[in-house]
PDB file of C-alpha atoms in Angstrom:
ATOM      1  CA  MET A   1     -71.721 145.663  54.959  1.00  0.00           C
ATOM      2  CA  THR A   2     -71.972 143.378  57.921  1.00  0.00           C
ATOM      3  CA  ALA A   3     -70.177 143.233  61.404  1.00  0.00           C
ATOM      4  CA  GLU A   4     -68.649 140.611  59.549  1.00  0.00           C
ATOM      5  CA  GLN A   5     -66.856 142.523  56.486  1.00  0.00           C
ATOM      6  CA  GLU A   6     -66.525 146.166  59.080  1.00  0.00           C
ATOM      7  CA  PRO A   7     -62.855 146.792  59.415  1.00  0.00           C
ATOM      8  CA  PRO A   8     -61.730 146.548  62.994  1.00  0.00           C
ATOM      9  CA  VAL A   9     -61.815 149.100  65.617  1.00  0.00           C
ATOM     10  CA  GLN A  10     -58.046 150.378  66.045  1.00  0.00           C
ATOM     11  CA  ALA A  11     -57.123 151.683  69.677  1.00  0.00           C
ATOM     12  CA  ALA A  12     -55.321 155.153  68.807  1.00  0.00           C
ATOM     13  CA  GLY A  13     -51.654 155.540  68.728  1.00  0.00           C
ATOM     14  CA  ALA A  14     -50.774 152.856  66.959  1.00  0.00           C
ATOM     15  CA  VAL A  15     -46.908 153.286  65.145  1.00  0.00           C
ATOM     16  CA  ALA A  16     -46.868 153.052  61.244  1.00  0.00           C
ATOM     17  CA  GLY A  17     -45.705 149.833  60.712  1.00  0.00           C
ATOM     18  CA  ALA A  18     -45.875 148.270  64.133  1.00  0.00           C
ATOM     19  CA  PRO A  19     -47.518 144.318  64.212  1.00  0.00           C
ATOM     20  CA  VAL A  20     -51.186 144.371  65.274  1.00  0.00           C
ATOM     21  CA  LEU A  21     -53.063 141.559  66.965  1.00  0.00           C
ATOM     22  CA  GLU A  22     -57.173 141.602  65.293  1.00  0.00           C
ATOM     23  CA  PHE A  23     -59.589 140.296  67.105  1.00  0.00           C
ATOM     24  CA  THR A  24     -63.571 139.885  67.459  1.00  0.00           C
ATOM     25  CA  LEU A  25     -65.365 139.532  71.473  1.00  0.00           C
ATOM     26  CA  ARG A  26     -68.731 137.838  70.676  1.00  0.00           C
ATOM     27  CA  HIS A  27     -71.777 138.185  72.781  1.00  0.00           C
ATOM     28  CA  ASP A  28     -74.738 136.957  71.428  1.00  0.00           C
ATOM     29  CA  ASN A  29     -75.409 138.833  68.318  1.00  0.00           C
ATOM     30  CA  VAL A  30     -72.976 141.941  68.583  1.00  0.00           C
ATOM     31  CA  VAL A  31     -69.539 141.463  67.008  1.00  0.00           C
ATOM     32  CA  HIS A  32     -67.145 144.211  68.409  1.00  0.00           C
ATOM     33  CA  LYS A  33     -64.441 143.845  66.548  1.00  0.00           C
ATOM     34  CA  LEU A  34     -61.041 145.204  67.958  1.00  0.00           C
ATOM     35  CA  ALA A  35     -56.963 145.760  66.425  1.00  0.00           C
ATOM     36  CA  LEU A  36     -54.461 146.621  68.891  1.00  0.00           C
ATOM     37  CA  ALA A  37     -50.541 147.232  68.882  1.00  0.00           C
ATOM     38  CA  ASP A  38     -48.653 145.992  70.819  1.00  0.00           C
ATOM     39  CA  GLY A  39     -48.674 148.732  74.236  1.00  0.00           C
ATOM     40  CA  GLN A  40     -52.001 149.652  72.905  1.00  0.00           C
ATOM     41  CA  VAL A  41     -54.851 149.884  75.724  1.00  0.00           C
ATOM     42  CA  ALA A  42     -59.598 149.169  74.362  1.00  0.00           C
ATOM     43  CA  ARG A  43     -61.702 149.903  76.916  1.00  0.00           C
ATOM     44  CA  ILE A  44     -64.858 147.937  78.166  1.00  0.00           C
ATOM     45  CA  GLY A  45     -67.295 149.771  79.706  1.00  0.00           C
ATOM     46  CA  ARG A  46     -70.236 151.921  80.040  1.00  0.00           C
ATOM     47  CA  ALA A  47     -67.945 155.451  79.150  1.00  0.00           C
ATOM     48  CA  ALA A  48     -68.504 156.986  76.010  1.00  0.00           C
ATOM     49  CA  GLY A  49     -64.524 156.379  75.231  1.00  0.00           C
ATOM     50  CA  CYS A  50     -65.058 153.095  75.912  1.00  0.00           C
ATOM     51  CA  GLN A  51     -64.299 151.093  72.201  1.00  0.00           C
ATOM     52  CA  VAL A  52     -67.000 148.379  74.215  1.00  0.00           C
ATOM     53  CA  GLN A  53     -69.819 149.625  74.923  1.00  0.00           C
ATOM     54  CA  ILE A  54     -72.146 148.226  77.602  1.00  0.00           C
ATOM     55  CA  ASP A  55     -75.328 150.129  79.173  1.00  0.00           C
ATOM     56  CA  ASP A  56     -75.333 148.501  82.230  1.00  0.00           C
ATOM     57  CA  ALA A  57     -75.737 150.477  86.166  1.00  0.00           C
ATOM     58  CA  SER A  58     -73.303 146.717  87.192  1.00  0.00           C
ATOM     59  CA  VAL A  59     -70.308 148.052  84.734  1.00  0.00           C
ATOM     60  CA  SER A  60     -67.968 150.246  85.706  1.00  0.00           C
ATOM     61  CA  GLY A  61     -67.121 153.155  83.049  1.00  0.00           C
ATOM     62  CA  ALA A  62     -64.409 151.653  82.413  1.00  0.00           C
ATOM     63  CA  HIS A  63     -64.839 147.961  83.508  1.00  0.00           C
ATOM     64  CA  VAL A  64     -62.074 146.293  81.199  1.00  0.00           C
ATOM     65  CA  GLU A  65     -58.327 147.046  80.000  1.00  0.00           C
ATOM     66  CA  LEU A  66     -57.377 145.458  77.250  1.00  0.00           C
ATOM     67  CA  SER A  67     -53.898 145.043  75.976  1.00  0.00           C
ATOM     68  CA  ALA A  68     -51.306 143.063  73.278  1.00  0.00           C
ATOM     69  CA  SER A  69     -47.654 142.276  74.230  1.00  0.00           C
ATOM     70  CA  VAL A  70     -45.440 140.807  73.128  1.00  0.00           C
ATOM     71  CA  GLU A  71     -42.890 139.224  75.620  1.00  0.00           C
ATOM     72  CA  LEU A  72     -39.765 138.179  73.389  1.00  0.00           C
ATOM     73  CA  LYS A  73     -38.757 139.737  70.241  1.00  0.00           C
ATOM     74  CA  GLY A  74     -39.786 137.742  67.774  1.00  0.00           C
ATOM     75  CA  GLU A  75     -43.319 136.068  69.267  1.00  0.00           C
ATOM     76  CA  LEU A  76     -46.990 136.247  68.555  1.00  0.00           C
ATOM     77  CA  LEU A  77     -48.913 139.135  70.107  1.00  0.00           C
ATOM     78  CA  ARG A  78     -50.807 138.016  73.142  1.00  0.00           C
ATOM     79  CA  LEU A  79     -54.162 139.409  74.056  1.00  0.00           C
ATOM     80  CA  LEU A  80     -53.667 140.073  77.555  1.00  0.00           C
ATOM     81  CA  ALA A  81     -56.569 140.926  80.344  1.00  0.00           C
ATOM     82  CA  LYS A  82     -57.155 143.430  83.993  1.00  0.00           C
ATOM     83  CA  ASP A  83     -59.649 144.629  85.974  1.00  0.00           C
ATOM     84  CA  CYS A  84     -60.657 147.465  86.068  1.00  0.00           C
ATOM     85  CA  SER A  85     -63.671 147.897  88.247  1.00  0.00           C
ATOM     86  CA  ARG A  86     -65.816 147.528  91.737  1.00  0.00           C
ATOM     87  CA  ASN A  87     -68.193 143.917  90.168  1.00  0.00           C
ATOM     88  CA  GLY A  88     -65.379 142.464  88.975  1.00  0.00           C
ATOM     89  CA  THR A  89     -64.489 140.928  85.368  1.00  0.00           C
ATOM     90  CA  GLY A  90     -65.149 137.348  84.931  1.00  0.00           C
ATOM     91  CA  VAL A  91     -63.299 134.529  82.602  1.00  0.00           C
ATOM     92  CA  LEU A  92     -64.349 131.162  80.958  1.00  0.00           C
ATOM     93  CA  ALA A  93     -62.088 128.737  80.601  1.00  0.00           C
ATOM     94  CA  PRO A  94     -62.547 127.620  76.381  1.00  0.00           C
ATOM     95  CA  GLY A  95     -64.497 125.039  75.771  1.00  0.00           C
ATOM     96  CA  LYS A  96     -66.929 125.592  79.452  1.00  0.00           C
ATOM     97  CA  PRO A  97     -70.501 126.568  78.685  1.00  0.00           C
ATOM     98  CA  LEU A  98     -72.286 129.429  79.800  1.00  0.00           C
ATOM     99  CA  SER A  99     -74.313 127.858  81.360  1.00  0.00           C
ATOM    100  CA  CYS A 100     -70.888 126.501  84.008  1.00  0.00           C
ATOM    101  CA  LEU A 101     -70.890 130.801  84.698  1.00  0.00           C
ATOM    102  CA  ALA A 102     -70.099 129.559  88.485  1.00  0.00           C
ATOM    103  CA  ASP A 103     -66.289 127.989  87.989  1.00  0.00           C
ATOM    104  CA  ALA A 104     -65.660 131.965  86.315  1.00  0.00           C
ATOM    105  CA  ARG A 105     -62.585 132.699  87.834  1.00  0.00           C
ATOM    106  CA  GLU A 106     -62.493 136.555  88.436  1.00  0.00           C
ATOM    107  CA  LEU A 107     -59.842 138.465  86.538  1.00  0.00           C
ATOM    108  CA  SER A 108     -56.637 140.204  88.232  1.00  0.00           C
ATOM    109  CA  LYS A 109     -56.829 143.909  89.378  1.00  0.00           C
ATOM    110  CA  LYS A 110     -53.091 143.755  89.706  1.00  0.00           C
ATOM    111  CA  THR A 111     -51.597 142.346  86.989  1.00  0.00           C
ATOM    112  CA  PRO A 112     -52.770 142.136  83.103  1.00  0.00           C
ATOM    113  CA  GLU A 113     -53.828 138.313  82.346  1.00  0.00           C
ATOM    114  CA  GLU A 114     -53.260 136.163  79.397  1.00  0.00           C
ATOM    115  CA  ILE A 115     -56.687 135.291  77.840  1.00  0.00           C
ATOM    116  CA  SER A 116     -56.808 132.705  75.657  1.00  0.00           C
ATOM    117  CA  HIS A 117     -58.111 132.510  72.137  1.00  0.00           C
ATOM    118  CA  GLY A 118     -62.337 130.434  72.819  1.00  0.00           C
ATOM    119  CA  ALA A 119     -62.319 131.712  76.065  1.00  0.00           C
ATOM    120  CA  HIS A 120     -65.069 134.202  77.660  1.00  0.00           C
ATOM    121  CA  LEU A 121     -64.879 137.739  80.022  1.00  0.00           C
ATOM    122  CA  VAL A 122     -67.973 137.739  81.430  1.00  0.00           C
ATOM    123  CA  VAL A 123     -68.877 141.107  82.313  1.00  0.00           C
ATOM    124  CA  PRO A 124     -69.238 142.262  85.588  1.00  0.00           C
ATOM    125  CA  LEU A 125     -68.556 139.187  87.480  1.00  0.00           C
ATOM    126  CA  ARG A 126     -70.742 140.423  90.390  1.00  0.00           C
ATOM    127  CA  ARG A 127     -74.181 142.957  89.983  1.00  0.00           C
ATOM    128  CA  LYS A 128     -75.830 145.402  92.606  1.00  0.00           C
ATOM    129  CA  LEU A 129     -77.007 144.077  95.077  1.00  0.00           C
ATOM    130  CA  GLY A 130     -81.125 144.986  94.679  1.00  0.00           C
ATOM    131  CA  GLN A 131     -83.920 145.951  96.659  1.00  0.00           C
ATOM    132  CA  ASP A 132     -85.189 142.306  98.156  1.00  0.00           C
ATOM    133  CA  GLY A 133     -80.472 142.740  99.589  1.00  0.00           C
ATOM    134  CA  MET A 134     -79.453 139.387  96.242  1.00  0.00           C
ATOM    135  CA  GLN A 135     -78.070 140.002  93.741  1.00  0.00           C
ATOM    136  CA  ASP A 136     -79.200 139.246  89.667  1.00  0.00           C
ATOM    137  CA  LYS A 137     -77.189 135.830  89.543  1.00  0.00           C
ATOM    138  CA  ALA A 138     -78.478 136.923  85.329  1.00  0.00           C
ATOM    139  CA  ASN A 139     -77.610 139.478  82.859  1.00  0.00           C
ATOM    140  CA  ARG A 140     -74.827 139.798  82.201  1.00  0.00           C
ATOM    141  CA  THR A 141     -72.216 140.209  79.334  1.00  0.00           C
ATOM    142  CA  CYS A 142     -70.402 137.572  78.180  1.00  0.00           C
ATOM    143  CA  PHE A 143     -67.407 137.932  75.693  1.00  0.00           C
ATOM    144  CA  LEU A 144     -66.724 135.275  73.081  1.00  0.00           C
ATOM    145  CA  VAL A 145     -62.941 136.075  72.602  1.00  0.00           C
ATOM    146  CA  GLN A 146     -62.144 135.036  69.007  1.00  0.00           C
ATOM    147  CA  LEU A 147     -58.265 135.239  68.118  1.00  0.00           C
ATOM    148  CA  PRO A 148     -56.517 134.795  64.717  1.00  0.00           C
ATOM    149  CA  TYR A 149     -54.415 132.165  65.909  1.00  0.00           C
ATOM    150  CA  ASP A 150     -54.772 128.961  69.060  1.00  0.00           C
ATOM    151  CA  LEU A 151     -51.556 130.436  71.757  1.00  0.00           C
ATOM    152  CA  ALA A 152     -52.517 126.627  72.787  1.00  0.00           C
ATOM    153  CA  GLU A 153     -49.976 125.336  70.822  1.00  0.00           C
ATOM    154  CA  THR A 154     -47.290 128.351  72.287  1.00  0.00           C
ATOM    155  CA  PRO A 155     -46.110 129.128  75.585  1.00  0.00           C
ATOM    156  CA  PRO A 156     -48.750 130.644  77.728  1.00  0.00           C
ATOM    157  CA  LEU A 157     -48.246 133.099  79.840  1.00  0.00           C
ATOM    158  CA  PRO A 158     -47.474 132.532  83.606  1.00  0.00           C
ATOM    159  CA  PRO A 159     -50.624 134.387  85.765  1.00  0.00           C
ATOM    160  CA  PRO A 160     -49.464 136.857  87.649  1.00  0.00           C
ATOM    161  CA  GLY A 161     -47.520 135.555  91.078  1.00  0.00           C
ATOM    162  CA  ALA A 162     -46.727 131.861  90.052  1.00  0.00           C
ATOM    163  CA  LYS A 163     -43.609 130.470  90.126  1.00  0.00           C
ATOM    164  CA  PRO A 164     -42.117 128.545  88.009  1.00  0.00           C
ATOM    165  CA  GLU A 165     -42.596 124.647  87.332  1.00  0.00           C
ATOM    166  CA  PRO A 166     -39.551 123.114  88.826  1.00  0.00           C
ATOM    167  CA  ARG A 167     -37.223 120.754  86.196  1.00  0.00           C
ATOM    168  CA  VAL A 168     -38.262 117.647  85.986  1.00  0.00           C
ATOM    169  CA  PRO A 169     -34.522 115.357  84.506  1.00  0.00           C
ATOM    170  CA  LEU A 170     -35.735 113.218  81.666  1.00  0.00           C
ATOM    171  CA  PRO A 171     -34.969 109.963  81.978  1.00  0.00           C
ATOM    172  CA  PRO A 172     -29.887 109.043  80.241  1.00  0.00           C
ATOM    173  CA  LEU A 173     -30.009 108.076  77.172  1.00  0.00           C
ATOM    174  CA  LEU A 174     -28.064 105.094  75.804  1.00  0.00           C
ATOM    175  CA  VAL A 175     -25.154 106.373  73.311  1.00  0.00           C
ATOM    176  CA  PRO A 176     -22.206 105.071  72.689  1.00  0.00           C
ATOM    177  CA  GLY A 177     -19.308 105.427  75.244  1.00  0.00           C
ATOM    178  CA  GLY A 178     -22.124 106.099  78.173  1.00  0.00           C
ATOM    179  CA  ALA A 179     -25.128 106.724  79.081  1.00  0.00           C
ATOM    180  CA  VAL A 180     -26.108 110.723  79.272  1.00  0.00           C
ATOM    181  CA  GLY A 181     -28.764 113.165  80.698  1.00  0.00           C
ATOM    182  CA  ALA A 182     -30.495 113.430  77.362  1.00  0.00           C
ATOM    183  CA  SER A 183     -31.104 117.162  77.445  1.00  0.00           C
ATOM    184  CA  CYS A 184     -26.296 116.784  77.099  1.00  0.00           C
ATOM    185  CA  ALA A 185     -26.594 114.519  74.411  1.00  0.00           C
ATOM    186  CA  MET A 186     -28.908 116.486  72.168  1.00  0.00           C
ATOM    187  CA  GLY A 187     -26.612 119.350  72.952  1.00  0.00           C
ATOM    188  CA  GLN A 188     -23.618 117.200  72.012  1.00  0.00           C
ATOM    189  CA  ALA A 189     -25.200 116.075  69.019  1.00  0.00           C
ATOM    190  CA  GLY A 190     -26.214 120.261  68.408  1.00  0.00           C
ATOM    191  CA  GLY A 191     -30.271 118.986  68.573  1.00  0.00           C
ATOM    192  CA  ALA A 192     -33.153 120.995  68.847  1.00  0.00           C
ATOM    193  CA  LEU A 193     -34.743 120.668  72.647  1.00  0.00           C
ATOM    194  CA  PRO A 194     -38.221 119.514  72.913  1.00  0.00           C
ATOM    195  CA  SER A 195     -40.954 121.978  72.844  1.00  0.00           C
ATOM    196  CA  SER A 196     -41.787 121.770  76.850  1.00  0.00           C
ATOM    197  CA  ALA A 197     -37.635 122.788  77.448  1.00  0.00           C
ATOM    198  CA  VAL A 198     -37.657 126.286  78.824  1.00  0.00           C
ATOM    199  CA  PRO A 199     -34.010 128.074  78.184  1.00  0.00           C
ATOM    200  CA  GLU A 200     -32.631 128.809  81.629  1.00  0.00           C
ATOM    201  CA  GLU A 201     -32.101 132.562  82.293  1.00  0.00           C
TER     202      GLU A 201
END
């Protein structure tokens, strides 16, 4: 049985019948298949109890914490990650080649952040200093994240601490009886809001 055919590793504590997010982490020719239900946690790190183990002195015992979350009822499960290490975890945006590791941003240690399909998790972001006092900038484990669906077409979760973007009023529409705001006209007509519109709380 190849790695592609093996069943995903399911984190403990799953509720029977609950939706599960199955995804893969790829590094070179190694494929890690994982499955998480809402609220479950899997870890990448050096410790034996981690679902994905890395034998590297610069990697913490539990370096990265992965979880799945449904923010709204009926919404697709999203993959979240939080850094739990001393040397940091990098996130390289989807579409960026590994030759651009310098562009990787540091994953938050406080709040789990959404990880998109096609992104790379860079473990560790920084390495321990060598005898010459310099960091070894090579030999990082870069996991390509592959989700069963691309959430780029769905509204992403805001990054930690981000303020909501101000609404930009739409130009008026010419309708019988005068010009009215686009959202007002659509509401009167019973039409759906555009995909970029966010319902007010």
